[in-house]
Amino acid sequence: TQLLEQSPQFLSIQEGENLTVYCNSSSVFSSLQWYRQEPGEGPVLLVTVVTGGEVKKLKRLTFQFGDARKDSSLHITAAQPGDTGLYLCAGVGADGLTFGKGTHLIIQP
Amino acid sequence: SQTIHQWPATLVQPVGSPLSLECTVEGTSNPNLYWYRQAAGRGLQLLFYSVGIGQISSEVPQNLSASRPQDRQFILSSKKLLLSDSGFYLCAWKLSDLTDTQYFGPGTRLTVL
């Protein structure tokens, strides 16, 4: 069974600070996806990273896929209250998507 | 454009009662369809998926079942709910086996008392 560990589980910071959250696995994935989920809603796909070492930027969000395609990180610069939510990573493998438990992020004004 | 609907949005049911949750997709044909459950502290757990009408694959043995009576309709059912069935149920679709991107519905919050 493939497992994805996300850390930290909870993170509360002030508006304007930077942060990094992590997604780690002992398994290799063909690609990895990051989702953001707001309370009472379904997850929304942010990005898919495919190549080992790949870096993708989405405005203030920077996503990196590890060289071995086992881990990924999400870095947010100058966090804003609108970034608040549950950030989920999902590994794409032969059996479909495997989700981590997520990082609950709160950005305080 | 494609849209996905789930209903009801919230549901409170007593233990032992039946369950029927519905998911429909618009704007696409022959999608792959998925049912997930999201419980506190446990992440998204895949329950069922379907690649076509009448084709259901179960990922986790339990007292839930799924059916796909029409191309864009996916139903999650139970004959007798358990307390442990409480959670946030999400339906998702993707275009085909050639893509990895899944699109999620708004979810149903189920509380079993």
XYZ file of C-alpha atoms in Angstrom:
222
model
C 0.000 0.000 0.000
C 1.347 3.388 -0.980
C 1.249 6.013 1.768
C 1.682 9.762 1.616
C 2.658 11.617 4.786
C 1.940 15.329 4.918
C 3.515 17.715 7.400
C 2.779 19.703 9.339
C -0.748 18.527 10.034
C -1.765 22.018 11.218
C -0.168 25.392 10.571
C -1.350 28.823 11.694
C 0.669 31.876 10.687
C 0.255 35.610 10.258
C -0.561 37.275 6.979
C 2.583 38.149 5.029
C 4.710 35.279 6.324
C 6.180 32.547 4.164
C 5.568 28.844 4.701
C 6.422 25.425 3.334
C 4.420 22.219 3.658
C 5.662 18.790 2.749
C 4.397 15.580 1.206
C 6.600 12.499 1.619
C 6.385 8.874 0.604
C 8.555 5.796 0.392
C 6.916 4.994 -2.950
C 7.621 6.372 -6.394
C 4.743 8.024 -8.218
C 4.392 8.781 -11.911
C 3.193 12.243 -10.938
C 1.931 14.127 -7.920
C -0.974 16.504 -7.526
C -1.753 19.251 -5.030
C -5.312 20.211 -4.138
C -6.830 22.907 -1.927
C -10.073 22.209 -0.131
C -12.211 24.765 1.667
C -14.643 23.751 4.436
C -17.769 22.079 3.120
C -16.486 21.900 -0.442
C -14.694 19.407 -2.647
C -10.939 19.595 -3.333
C -9.817 21.723 -6.257
C -6.732 20.787 -8.242
C -3.917 23.350 -8.036
C -1.111 21.681 -9.960
C 0.307 18.412 -11.245
C 4.064 17.809 -11.180
C 5.389 15.066 -13.401
C 9.153 15.197 -13.796
C 11.634 14.555 -10.980
C 13.051 17.894 -9.835
C 10.277 19.838 -11.530
C 9.315 23.221 -10.120
C 5.997 24.894 -10.947
C 4.838 28.319 -9.874
C 1.259 29.475 -9.476
C 1.398 33.146 -8.470
C 2.711 33.053 -4.862
C 2.690 29.246 -4.693
C 5.759 27.225 -5.677
C 5.502 23.459 -6.054
C 8.496 21.157 -6.266
C 8.668 17.457 -7.099
C 11.575 15.549 -5.595
C 14.287 14.168 -7.857
C 13.258 10.601 -6.980
C 9.544 11.389 -7.463
C 8.753 10.297 -3.918
C 8.165 13.651 -2.273
C 6.984 17.165 -2.937
C 6.794 20.535 -1.269
C 4.534 23.543 -1.509
C 5.967 26.948 -0.621
C 3.717 29.986 -0.205
C 5.234 33.442 -0.257
C 3.583 36.340 1.595
C 0.599 34.267 2.702
C -2.828 35.869 2.589
C -6.069 35.000 4.446
C -7.445 33.693 1.148
C -4.809 30.937 1.245
C -6.553 29.390 4.248
C -7.693 25.830 3.616
C -6.774 22.161 3.622
C -3.907 21.359 1.264
C -3.894 17.788 0.008
C -1.253 16.008 -1.988
C -2.117 12.983 -4.089
C 0.257 10.542 -5.721
C -0.647 9.136 -9.112
C 0.141 5.475 -9.475
C -1.072 2.332 -11.163
C -3.963 2.102 -8.698
C -5.119 5.687 -9.240
C -4.783 8.491 -6.716
C -3.421 8.045 -3.193
C -4.166 11.001 -0.956
C -2.323 12.283 2.066
C -4.269 13.422 5.124
C -3.570 17.055 4.331
C -2.200 20.162 5.993
C -4.730 22.480 7.617
C -3.462 25.998 6.940
C -4.831 29.106 8.657
C -3.604 32.554 7.681
C -4.516 35.118 10.296
C -5.057 38.737 9.205
C -18.249 23.128 -19.648
C -18.525 20.206 -17.312
C -20.224 20.355 -13.915
C -20.738 17.824 -11.164
C -23.609 17.820 -8.719
C -24.173 15.989 -5.458
C -27.228 15.804 -3.254
C -28.213 16.130 -0.638
C -25.634 18.587 0.699
C -26.168 17.468 4.282
C -27.919 14.489 5.810
C -28.573 13.311 9.346
C -29.702 9.711 9.618
C -30.285 7.276 12.499
C -28.244 4.106 12.843
C -29.809 1.265 10.881
C -31.579 3.477 8.355
C -30.982 3.231 4.583
C -28.882 5.653 2.548
C -28.923 6.946 -0.998
C -26.528 9.644 -2.195
C -26.614 10.796 -5.779
C -23.980 12.260 -8.058
C -24.513 13.498 -11.609
C -22.103 14.922 -14.150
C -23.025 17.251 -17.004
C -21.144 18.233 -20.129
C -19.218 15.035 -20.752
C -19.889 11.452 -21.735
C -18.581 8.130 -20.438
C -16.574 9.621 -17.584
C -14.795 7.577 -14.943
C -16.674 8.151 -11.689
C -15.472 7.858 -8.102
C -16.886 7.847 -4.565
C -14.578 8.927 -1.730
C -15.169 9.309 1.985
C -13.308 11.920 3.985
C -13.369 11.349 7.723
C -11.680 13.565 10.288
C -7.975 12.805 10.495
C -8.103 10.079 7.869
C -7.822 11.812 4.513
C -9.699 10.803 1.380
C -10.508 7.110 1.143
C -11.557 5.716 -2.235
C -14.717 3.649 -1.844
C -15.856 2.807 -5.385
C -15.049 3.675 -8.947
C -16.778 3.037 -12.250
C -15.497 3.117 -15.822
C -18.918 2.605 -17.411
C -22.622 1.895 -16.929
C -23.121 -1.057 -14.608
C -19.365 -1.418 -13.963
C -18.460 -0.924 -10.308
C -15.176 -1.656 -8.557
C -15.046 -1.701 -4.782
C -11.909 -0.637 -2.980
C -12.972 -1.171 0.618
C -15.285 -3.961 1.876
C -18.057 -2.441 3.979
C -21.809 -2.072 4.208
C -21.917 0.443 1.360
C -22.662 -0.239 -2.290
C -22.579 1.785 -5.477
C -24.468 1.703 -8.728
C -24.251 3.444 -12.082
C -27.656 3.186 -13.721
C -26.908 5.837 -16.342
C -23.742 7.109 -17.996
C -23.474 10.247 -15.887
C -25.184 9.111 -12.689
C -23.445 7.478 -9.750
C -25.299 6.413 -6.611
C -23.931 5.419 -3.206
C -26.234 3.318 -1.054
C -26.511 1.444 2.188
C -29.256 -0.790 3.556
C -28.345 -0.134 7.206
C -26.128 2.736 8.280
C -23.512 2.400 11.010
C -22.125 5.143 13.227
C -18.787 4.706 11.459
C -20.397 5.680 8.149
C -20.443 9.323 9.225
C -18.232 11.537 7.106
C -17.960 13.785 4.092
C -18.749 11.911 0.891
C -17.212 13.190 -2.303
C -17.981 12.202 -5.853
C -15.402 12.836 -8.557
C -15.088 12.344 -12.299
C -12.316 12.234 -14.811
C -12.380 12.220 -18.574
C -10.868 8.774 -19.148
C -8.057 6.429 -18.183
C -5.742 8.608 -20.290
C -5.839 11.471 -17.812
C -5.026 11.681 -14.089
C -7.016 14.830 -13.293
C -10.114 14.250 -11.191
C -12.778 16.886 -10.626
C -14.630 16.776 -7.345
C -18.218 17.561 -6.503
C -19.308 19.744 -3.580
C -19.744 16.749 -1.260
C -22.407 15.437 1.118
C -21.952 15.725 4.867
C -23.468 12.602 6.446
C -23.997 12.326 10.193
C -25.220 9.023 11.576
C -26.667 9.257 15.084
